[in-house]
mmCIF file of C-alpha atoms and ligand atoms in Angstrom:
data_model
loop_
_atom_site.group_PDB
_atom_site.id
_atom_site.type_symbol
_atom_site.label_atom_id
_atom_site.label_comp_id
_atom_site.label_asym_id
_atom_site.label_seq_id
_atom_site.Cartn_x
_atom_site.Cartn_y
_atom_site.Cartn_z
ATOM 1 C CA UNK A 1 -35.866 -15.430 -21.415
ATOM 2 C CA UNK A 2 -33.441 -13.244 -19.103
ATOM 3 C CA UNK A 3 -33.328 -14.667 -15.840
ATOM 4 C CA UNK A 4 -31.909 -12.605 -12.956
ATOM 5 C CA UNK A 5 -28.675 -14.322 -12.946
ATOM 6 C CA UNK A 6 -27.863 -13.895 -16.885
ATOM 7 C CA UNK A 7 -28.584 -10.222 -15.937
ATOM 8 C CA UNK A 8 -26.336 -10.322 -13.632
ATOM 9 C CA UNK A 9 -23.524 -12.037 -15.523
ATOM 10 C CA UNK A 10 -23.954 -9.634 -18.804
ATOM 11 C CA UNK A 11 -23.739 -6.842 -16.464
ATOM 12 C CA UNK A 12 -20.364 -7.995 -14.902
ATOM 13 C CA UNK A 13 -19.369 -9.141 -18.759
ATOM 14 C CA UNK A 14 -20.122 -5.454 -19.788
ATOM 15 C CA UNK A 15 -18.124 -4.068 -16.764
ATOM 16 C CA UNK A 16 -15.314 -6.355 -17.511
ATOM 17 C CA UNK A 17 -15.233 -5.191 -21.290
ATOM 18 C CA UNK A 18 -15.347 -1.298 -20.140
ATOM 19 C CA UNK A 19 -12.297 -1.774 -18.144
ATOM 20 C CA UNK A 20 -9.184 0.171 -19.759
ATOM 21 C CA UNK A 21 -6.374 -1.882 -21.062
ATOM 22 C CA UNK A 22 -5.825 -5.751 -21.457
ATOM 23 C CA UNK A 23 -7.475 -8.567 -19.769
ATOM 24 C CA UNK A 24 -5.463 -8.804 -16.478
ATOM 25 C CA UNK A 25 -7.560 -5.334 -15.632
ATOM 26 C CA UNK A 26 -10.732 -7.228 -16.017
ATOM 27 C CA UNK A 27 -13.277 -7.541 -12.796
ATOM 28 C CA UNK A 28 -13.758 -10.932 -12.974
ATOM 29 C CA UNK A 29 -10.464 -12.049 -12.516
ATOM 30 C CA UNK A 30 -8.354 -9.486 -10.638
ATOM 31 C CA UNK A 31 -4.636 -9.782 -10.018
ATOM 32 C CA UNK A 32 -1.939 -8.777 -7.722
ATOM 33 C CA UNK A 33 1.730 -7.990 -9.036
ATOM 34 C CA UNK A 34 4.269 -9.476 -6.673
ATOM 35 C CA UNK A 35 8.048 -9.286 -7.065
ATOM 36 C CA UNK A 36 7.965 -12.833 -8.653
ATOM 37 C CA UNK A 37 5.245 -12.061 -11.050
ATOM 38 C CA UNK A 38 1.501 -11.940 -11.746
ATOM 39 C CA UNK A 39 -1.004 -14.040 -9.203
ATOM 40 C CA UNK A 40 -4.632 -14.077 -8.835
ATOM 41 C CA UNK A 41 -5.778 -11.763 -6.235
ATOM 42 C CA UNK A 42 -7.400 -15.138 -4.730
ATOM 43 C CA UNK A 43 -4.219 -16.318 -3.809
ATOM 44 C CA UNK A 44 -3.094 -13.217 -1.839
ATOM 45 C CA UNK A 45 -3.917 -14.843 1.808
ATOM 46 C CA UNK A 46 -3.048 -12.874 4.818
ATOM 47 C CA UNK A 47 -1.409 -9.805 3.793
ATOM 48 C CA UNK A 48 0.428 -7.087 5.557
ATOM 49 C CA UNK A 49 -0.086 -3.841 3.676
ATOM 50 C CA UNK A 50 2.340 -1.376 4.840
ATOM 51 C CA UNK A 51 6.105 -2.572 5.983
ATOM 52 C CA UNK A 52 9.510 -2.249 5.241
ATOM 53 C CA UNK A 53 11.565 -4.981 4.906
ATOM 54 C CA UNK A 54 14.484 -2.975 4.641
ATOM 55 C CA UNK A 55 15.425 0.954 3.962
ATOM 56 C CA UNK A 56 17.855 3.771 4.282
ATOM 57 C CA UNK A 57 15.434 5.966 5.626
ATOM 58 C CA UNK A 58 17.291 8.627 8.010
ATOM 59 C CA UNK A 59 20.325 8.010 5.720
ATOM 60 C CA UNK A 60 21.363 10.201 2.758
ATOM 61 C CA UNK A 61 18.836 9.719 -0.698
ATOM 62 C CA UNK A 62 20.206 7.275 -2.764
ATOM 63 C CA UNK A 63 19.137 6.221 -6.131
ATOM 64 C CA UNK A 64 20.453 2.527 -5.840
ATOM 65 C CA UNK A 65 20.606 1.848 -2.325
ATOM 66 C CA UNK A 66 23.465 -0.476 -1.025
ATOM 67 C CA UNK A 67 23.394 -3.123 1.681
ATOM 68 C CA UNK A 68 25.183 -5.425 3.056
ATOM 69 C CA UNK A 69 23.591 -8.377 1.946
ATOM 70 C CA UNK A 70 24.937 -10.924 3.798
ATOM 71 C CA UNK A 71 23.867 -9.205 6.910
ATOM 72 C CA UNK A 72 20.509 -8.554 5.273
ATOM 73 C CA UNK A 73 19.465 -11.880 4.195
ATOM 74 C CA UNK A 74 20.693 -12.956 7.682
ATOM 75 C CA UNK A 75 18.261 -11.020 9.565
ATOM 76 C CA UNK A 76 15.523 -10.968 7.338
ATOM 77 C CA UNK A 77 15.130 -14.028 5.779
ATOM 78 C CA UNK A 78 14.473 -16.006 9.145
ATOM 79 C CA UNK A 79 12.104 -13.349 10.315
ATOM 80 C CA UNK A 80 9.847 -13.471 7.418
ATOM 81 C CA UNK A 81 10.155 -17.377 7.520
ATOM 82 C CA UNK A 82 9.302 -16.950 11.119
ATOM 83 C CA UNK A 83 5.862 -14.531 10.347
ATOM 84 C CA UNK A 84 4.938 -16.983 7.464
ATOM 85 C CA UNK A 85 4.875 -19.585 9.941
ATOM 86 C CA UNK A 86 2.419 -17.616 12.015
ATOM 87 C CA UNK A 87 0.083 -17.379 9.034
ATOM 88 C CA UNK A 88 1.844 -14.146 6.840
ATOM 89 C CA UNK A 89 1.398 -14.617 3.103
ATOM 90 C CA UNK A 90 2.051 -11.652 1.342
ATOM 91 C CA UNK A 91 3.495 -8.242 2.495
ATOM 92 C CA UNK A 92 3.612 -4.965 0.713
ATOM 93 C CA UNK A 93 6.906 -3.337 0.858
ATOM 94 C CA UNK A 94 6.271 0.459 1.155
ATOM 95 C CA UNK A 95 9.752 1.366 0.979
ATOM 96 C CA UNK A 96 10.078 4.061 -2.087
ATOM 97 C CA UNK A 97 12.559 4.420 -4.714
ATOM 98 C CA UNK A 98 15.592 6.826 -3.052
ATOM 99 C CA UNK A 99 15.236 5.790 0.441
ATOM 100 C CA UNK A 100 16.316 2.135 -0.232
ATOM 101 C CA UNK A 101 14.070 0.196 -2.576
ATOM 102 C CA UNK A 102 15.699 -3.002 -4.092
ATOM 103 C CA UNK A 103 13.498 -4.790 -6.262
ATOM 104 C CA UNK A 104 15.905 -7.310 -6.984
ATOM 105 C CA UNK A 105 17.044 -8.026 -3.222
ATOM 106 C CA UNK A 106 13.068 -8.384 -2.497
ATOM 107 C CA UNK A 107 12.951 -10.739 -5.218
ATOM 108 C CA UNK A 108 15.686 -13.207 -3.611
ATOM 109 C CA UNK A 109 14.190 -12.419 -0.310
ATOM 110 C CA UNK A 110 10.251 -13.496 -1.214
ATOM 111 C CA UNK A 111 12.178 -16.838 -3.298
ATOM 112 C CA UNK A 112 13.793 -17.779 -0.184
ATOM 113 C CA UNK A 113 11.045 -17.263 2.161
ATOM 114 C CA UNK A 114 7.961 -18.127 0.011
ATOM 115 C CA UNK A 115 6.427 -14.743 1.507
ATOM 116 C CA UNK A 116 4.932 -12.982 -1.455
ATOM 117 C CA UNK A 117 6.022 -9.423 -1.858
ATOM 118 C CA UNK A 118 4.783 -6.329 -3.651
ATOM 119 C CA UNK A 119 6.952 -3.749 -4.392
ATOM 120 C CA UNK A 120 6.056 -0.186 -5.546
ATOM 121 C CA UNK A 121 6.973 2.895 -8.280
ATOM 122 C CA UNK A 122 6.564 6.321 -7.132
ATOM 123 C CA UNK A 123 8.708 9.432 -5.144
ATOM 124 C CA UNK A 124 8.248 9.986 -1.490
ATOM 125 C CA UNK A 125 7.447 13.666 -0.665
ATOM 126 C CA UNK A 126 7.044 13.549 2.991
ATOM 127 C CA UNK A 127 10.085 14.175 5.157
ATOM 128 C CA UNK A 128 10.623 17.773 3.828
ATOM 129 C CA UNK A 129 11.055 16.396 0.495
ATOM 130 C CA UNK A 130 14.180 14.785 1.322
ATOM 131 C CA UNK A 131 13.905 11.859 -0.592
ATOM 132 C CA UNK A 132 12.471 13.845 -3.556
ATOM 133 C CA UNK A 133 15.057 13.321 -6.490
ATOM 134 C CA UNK A 134 16.348 16.363 -8.294
ATOM 135 C CA UNK A 135 14.562 15.320 -11.705
ATOM 136 C CA UNK A 136 11.145 15.276 -9.977
ATOM 137 C CA UNK A 137 11.653 18.816 -8.789
ATOM 138 C CA UNK A 138 12.065 19.976 -12.272
ATOM 139 C CA UNK A 139 9.999 17.644 -14.512
ATOM 140 C CA UNK A 140 6.342 17.871 -15.411
ATOM 141 C CA UNK A 141 3.461 15.504 -14.266
ATOM 142 C CA UNK A 142 3.538 14.056 -17.528
ATOM 143 C CA UNK A 143 7.461 13.067 -17.359
ATOM 144 C CA UNK A 144 7.115 11.733 -13.870
ATOM 145 C CA UNK A 145 4.227 9.961 -15.148
ATOM 146 C CA UNK A 146 6.289 8.407 -17.752
ATOM 147 C CA UNK A 147 8.835 7.261 -15.444
ATOM 148 C CA UNK A 148 6.345 5.186 -13.075
ATOM 149 C CA UNK A 149 4.831 3.680 -15.990
ATOM 150 C CA UNK A 150 8.129 2.623 -17.442
ATOM 151 C CA UNK A 151 8.492 0.760 -14.051
ATOM 152 C CA UNK A 152 4.967 -0.554 -14.714
ATOM 153 C CA UNK A 153 5.715 -1.673 -18.416
ATOM 154 C CA UNK A 154 9.316 -2.376 -18.752
ATOM 155 C CA UNK A 155 10.311 -3.288 -14.743
ATOM 156 C CA UNK A 156 12.181 -1.525 -12.130
ATOM 157 C CA UNK A 157 15.552 -0.666 -12.160
ATOM 158 C CA UNK A 158 16.836 -2.635 -15.403
ATOM 159 C CA UNK A 159 15.150 -5.913 -13.615
ATOM 160 C CA UNK A 160 11.838 -7.734 -15.134
ATOM 161 C CA UNK A 161 10.263 -6.735 -11.638
ATOM 162 C CA UNK A 162 7.041 -4.831 -11.826
ATOM 163 C CA UNK A 163 5.160 -2.556 -9.174
ATOM 164 C CA UNK A 164 2.280 -3.844 -7.264
ATOM 165 C CA UNK A 165 1.536 -0.210 -6.457
ATOM 166 C CA UNK A 166 2.051 3.314 -6.319
ATOM 167 C CA UNK A 167 3.716 4.716 -3.547
ATOM 168 C CA UNK A 168 3.749 8.489 -2.642
ATOM 169 C CA UNK A 169 4.141 10.164 0.416
ATOM 170 C CA UNK A 170 3.194 14.180 1.150
ATOM 171 C CA UNK A 171 4.009 16.653 4.017
ATOM 172 C CA UNK A 172 1.316 17.763 6.490
ATOM 173 C CA UNK A 173 -1.006 20.397 5.436
ATOM 174 C CA UNK A 174 -2.002 22.082 2.160
ATOM 175 C CA UNK A 175 -0.478 20.060 -0.485
ATOM 176 C CA UNK A 176 3.061 21.568 -1.612
ATOM 177 C CA UNK A 177 3.549 22.332 -5.252
ATOM 178 C CA UNK A 178 5.737 19.189 -5.594
ATOM 179 C CA UNK A 179 3.354 17.042 -3.075
ATOM 180 C CA UNK A 180 0.418 17.907 -5.807
ATOM 181 C CA UNK A 181 2.641 17.043 -8.555
ATOM 182 C CA UNK A 182 3.191 13.559 -7.342
ATOM 183 C CA UNK A 183 -0.356 13.012 -6.287
ATOM 184 C CA UNK A 184 -1.075 14.007 -9.784
ATOM 185 C CA UNK A 185 1.429 11.836 -11.298
ATOM 186 C CA UNK A 186 0.178 9.014 -9.168
ATOM 187 C CA UNK A 187 -3.515 9.287 -10.486
ATOM 188 C CA UNK A 188 -2.382 9.347 -14.084
ATOM 189 C CA UNK A 189 0.219 6.214 -13.468
ATOM 190 C CA UNK A 190 -3.072 4.467 -12.060
ATOM 191 C CA UNK A 191 -5.232 5.280 -14.733
ATOM 192 C CA UNK A 192 -2.649 3.839 -17.137
ATOM 193 C CA UNK A 193 -1.840 1.036 -14.945
ATOM 194 C CA UNK A 194 -4.696 0.257 -12.734
ATOM 195 C CA UNK A 195 -2.505 0.254 -9.792
ATOM 196 C CA UNK A 196 -3.374 1.489 -6.337
ATOM 197 C CA UNK A 197 -2.101 4.497 -5.086
ATOM 198 C CA UNK A 198 -0.647 4.263 -1.226
ATOM 199 C CA UNK A 199 -0.046 7.823 -0.128
ATOM 200 C CA UNK A 200 1.884 8.659 3.085
ATOM 201 C CA UNK A 201 -0.434 11.037 4.484
ATOM 202 C CA UNK A 202 -0.475 10.615 8.340
ATOM 203 C CA UNK A 203 -2.694 12.788 10.379
ATOM 204 C CA UNK A 204 -2.906 15.608 8.093
ATOM 205 C CA UNK A 205 -6.729 15.818 7.071
ATOM 206 C CA UNK A 206 -5.842 19.234 4.791
ATOM 207 C CA UNK A 207 -3.120 16.717 3.189
ATOM 208 C CA UNK A 208 -6.050 14.041 2.366
ATOM 209 C CA UNK A 209 -8.559 16.193 1.321
ATOM 210 C CA UNK A 210 -6.283 18.024 -1.371
ATOM 211 C CA UNK A 211 -5.460 14.570 -2.479
ATOM 212 C CA UNK A 212 -8.879 13.360 -2.816
ATOM 213 C CA UNK A 213 -9.856 16.706 -4.663
ATOM 214 C CA UNK A 214 -6.721 16.265 -7.084
ATOM 215 C CA UNK A 215 -7.725 12.573 -7.610
ATOM 216 C CA UNK A 216 -11.158 13.695 -8.476
ATOM 217 C CA UNK A 217 -10.032 16.388 -11.031
ATOM 218 C CA UNK A 218 -7.756 13.824 -12.547
ATOM 219 C CA UNK A 219 -10.788 11.174 -12.871
ATOM 220 C CA UNK A 220 -9.535 8.952 -10.348
ATOM 221 C CA UNK A 221 -12.215 7.495 -7.870
ATOM 222 C CA UNK A 222 -11.245 7.498 -4.277
ATOM 223 C CA UNK A 223 -11.338 3.342 -3.984
ATOM 224 C CA UNK A 224 -7.764 3.889 -5.979
ATOM 225 C CA UNK A 225 -6.093 5.804 -2.866
ATOM 226 C CA UNK A 226 -5.100 4.497 0.306
ATOM 227 C CA UNK A 227 -4.928 6.870 3.438
ATOM 228 C CA UNK A 228 -1.505 5.771 4.922
ATOM 229 C CA UNK A 229 -1.182 6.212 8.604
ATOM 230 C CA UNK A 230 -4.686 6.978 9.237
ATOM 231 C CA UNK A 231 -4.321 6.007 12.808
ATOM 232 C CA UNK A 232 -2.783 9.448 13.345
ATOM 233 C CA UNK A 233 -5.589 11.305 12.259
ATOM 234 C CA UNK A 234 -7.320 12.836 15.698
ATOM 235 C CA UNK A 235 -10.817 13.938 13.876
ATOM 236 C CA UNK A 236 -13.098 10.956 13.240
ATOM 237 C CA UNK A 237 -15.287 12.929 11.150
ATOM 238 C CA UNK A 238 -12.179 13.181 8.479
ATOM 239 C CA UNK A 239 -11.731 9.467 8.445
ATOM 240 C CA UNK A 240 -15.426 8.792 7.862
ATOM 241 C CA UNK A 241 -15.446 11.278 5.178
ATOM 242 C CA UNK A 242 -13.119 9.868 3.154
ATOM 243 C CA UNK A 243 -13.895 6.491 3.532
ATOM 244 C CA UNK A 244 -17.800 7.609 2.431
ATOM 245 C CA UNK A 245 -16.065 8.771 -0.684
ATOM 246 C CA UNK A 246 -14.355 5.188 -1.006
ATOM 247 C CA UNK A 247 -10.863 5.629 0.280
ATOM 248 C CA UNK A 248 -9.049 2.831 1.832
ATOM 249 C CA UNK A 249 -8.098 3.535 5.586
ATOM 250 C CA UNK A 250 -5.084 2.105 6.645
ATOM 251 C CA UNK A 251 -4.621 1.683 10.644
ATOM 252 C CA UNK A 252 -0.839 0.730 10.299
ATOM 253 C CA UNK A 253 1.449 1.364 13.334
ATOM 254 C CA UNK A 254 0.331 -1.395 15.126
ATOM 255 C CA UNK A 255 2.703 -2.380 18.267
ATOM 256 C CA UNK A 256 1.795 -3.634 21.455
ATOM 257 C CA UNK A 257 1.798 -0.285 23.518
ATOM 258 C CA UNK A 258 -1.092 0.887 20.443
ATOM 259 C CA UNK A 259 -3.762 -1.807 20.778
ATOM 260 C CA UNK A 260 -6.208 0.003 22.742
ATOM 261 C CA UNK A 261 -6.166 2.796 20.247
ATOM 262 C CA UNK A 262 -6.126 0.500 17.136
ATOM 263 C CA UNK A 263 -9.193 -1.418 18.547
ATOM 264 C CA UNK A 264 -11.165 2.095 18.889
ATOM 265 C CA UNK A 265 -10.439 3.206 15.380
ATOM 266 C CA UNK A 266 -11.318 -0.237 14.099
ATOM 267 C CA UNK A 267 -14.282 -0.264 15.969
ATOM 268 C CA UNK A 268 -15.227 3.407 14.714
ATOM 269 C CA UNK A 269 -15.325 1.828 11.033
ATOM 270 C CA UNK A 270 -17.255 -0.966 12.040
ATOM 271 C CA UNK A 271 -19.829 0.957 13.747
ATOM 272 C CA UNK A 272 -20.035 3.303 10.586
ATOM 273 C CA UNK A 273 -20.221 0.321 8.040
ATOM 274 C CA UNK A 274 -16.587 0.712 6.377
ATOM 275 C CA UNK A 275 -15.124 -2.426 7.996
ATOM 276 C CA UNK A 276 -14.486 -3.432 4.522
ATOM 277 C CA UNK A 277 -12.221 -0.495 3.697
ATOM 278 C CA UNK A 278 -9.923 -1.039 6.679
ATOM 279 C CA UNK A 279 -6.285 -1.883 6.247
ATOM 280 C CA UNK A 280 -3.892 -3.107 9.369
ATOM 281 C CA UNK A 281 -0.405 -3.240 9.389
ATOM 282 C CA UNK A 282 2.772 -2.322 11.526
ATOM 283 C CA UNK A 283 4.696 0.220 9.480
ATOM 284 C CA UNK A 284 7.570 -2.231 10.494
ATOM 285 C CA UNK A 285 11.279 -2.378 9.398
ATOM 286 C CA UNK A 286 13.366 -5.203 9.818
ATOM 287 C CA UNK A 287 16.517 -3.654 8.315
ATOM 288 C CA UNK A 288 17.150 -0.034 9.184
ATOM 289 C CA UNK A 289 19.731 2.387 8.406
ATOM 290 C CA UNK A 290 22.846 2.667 10.687
ATOM 291 C CA UNK A 291 22.035 1.483 14.200
ATOM 292 C CA UNK A 292 18.136 2.318 14.225
ATOM 293 C CA UNK A 293 16.852 -0.780 15.974
ATOM 294 C CA UNK A 294 14.852 -3.207 14.285
ATOM 295 C CA UNK A 295 10.942 -2.609 14.100
ATOM 296 C CA UNK A 296 8.998 -5.577 14.209
ATOM 297 C CA UNK A 297 5.956 -6.494 12.406
ATOM 298 C CA UNK A 298 4.441 -9.451 14.356
ATOM 299 C CA UNK A 299 2.121 -7.837 16.644
ATOM 300 C CA UNK A 300 -0.599 -8.347 14.815
ATOM 301 C CA UNK A 301 -0.377 -11.987 14.744
ATOM 302 C CA UNK A 302 0.780 -12.182 18.411
ATOM 303 C CA UNK A 303 -1.516 -9.564 19.977
ATOM 304 C CA UNK A 304 -4.082 -7.676 17.620
ATOM 305 C CA UNK A 305 -5.849 -10.427 16.356
ATOM 306 C CA UNK A 306 -6.186 -11.930 19.574
ATOM 307 C CA UNK A 307 -7.798 -8.663 21.218
ATOM 308 C CA UNK A 308 -9.909 -8.667 18.157
ATOM 309 C CA UNK A 309 -11.167 -11.728 19.038
ATOM 310 C CA UNK A 310 -11.783 -10.564 22.891
ATOM 311 C CA UNK A 311 -13.222 -7.471 21.302
ATOM 312 C CA UNK A 312 -16.341 -9.733 19.926
ATOM 313 C CA UNK A 313 -15.145 -9.584 16.201
ATOM 314 C CA UNK A 314 -15.853 -12.713 14.275
ATOM 315 C CA UNK A 315 -13.557 -15.200 12.307
ATOM 316 C CA UNK A 316 -15.315 -13.472 9.235
ATOM 317 C CA UNK A 317 -14.644 -10.196 10.213
ATOM 318 C CA UNK A 318 -10.975 -10.833 10.814
ATOM 319 C CA UNK A 319 -10.623 -12.435 7.370
ATOM 320 C CA UNK A 320 -12.257 -9.807 6.240
ATOM 321 C CA UNK A 321 -9.760 -6.915 7.425
ATOM 322 C CA UNK A 322 -6.781 -9.148 7.114
ATOM 323 C CA UNK A 323 -7.172 -11.078 3.611
ATOM 324 C CA UNK A 324 -10.387 -9.581 1.735
ATOM 325 C CA UNK A 325 -9.335 -6.031 2.459
ATOM 326 C CA UNK A 326 -5.824 -6.217 1.015
ATOM 327 C CA UNK A 327 -7.035 -8.419 -1.807
ATOM 328 C CA UNK A 328 -9.460 -5.942 -3.127
ATOM 329 C CA UNK A 329 -7.147 -2.775 -2.319
ATOM 330 C CA UNK A 330 -4.022 -4.093 -4.720
ATOM 331 C CA UNK A 331 -6.245 -5.671 -7.112
ATOM 332 C CA UNK A 332 -4.953 -4.196 -10.510
ATOM 333 C CA UNK A 333 -8.057 -2.331 -11.638
ATOM 334 C CA UNK A 334 -8.817 1.109 -13.008
ATOM 335 C CA UNK A 335 -10.984 2.847 -10.842
ATOM 336 C CA UNK A 336 -12.484 5.789 -12.419
ATOM 337 C CA UNK A 337 -14.016 8.770 -10.634
HETATM 338 ZN ZN1 LIG B 1 6.215 3.178 5.914
#
């Protein structure tokens, strides 16, 4: 006799079997890739999905960024230990190749602090293409995809460290040819790896909708895509449209002076039934180029979670926002349109 339970179990098994690639993509046991290796997504805990441990953003483009490592470790390690004491378990480092990604240093920092860190593959086409390397301007979508898949399969920059997501950036407005190329390469890398695409899109609804269209054309579902810096969007309808399509809506940029606006945005998503697609982060940076000031990433712990409680959010909803949503967003899984 087929009971309802066995029917559901069989359906799940079928779904798992249909998922592309090896078992690590199976829906029944999703995984997340950190700089120290693969973990069960159940272990992700309280996650900040968009921070920068360090970057050379603002400085010249560099294939292999150099840092004063003694100074870097001296600042970043105590800071991350402090955040761990506040409840931080996992952090997604959004510093892309060519403006400061150093997977090897992130691994050292993760091992020293016990904070799980995800790094990324991809290229950053925002900032008027300042950090787009020369090869990306001439190569095809397929060639770029090969590079990013090589990061995934072989490791980043000669290490055995693999990316936990794909990070791209696009400029405002309708996508430029180079930005569209990055989006298509990200889509194809997703179909091969199951890695989620976090796209610096900011307040540009044109850039967001162009991306959703390109993803659809590539056969990728919107749930594989994070609208990064969506707190800069002025049109609520655009956020709801993307959420209805299945996209992750990331309100990063949280700081003490932004709490009112961020509460409004979370309320909007809750009112329309999309709380389970919201990601919250600071876009902080603990080691910046030149004399740029430290951008802290503690306000969610010290100010925003208390504000959510004041606004009537239950513990369950707060766990949804800070643990379950990032767990689902960064689970390695191919999401086809
Ligand atoms: Zn950022």
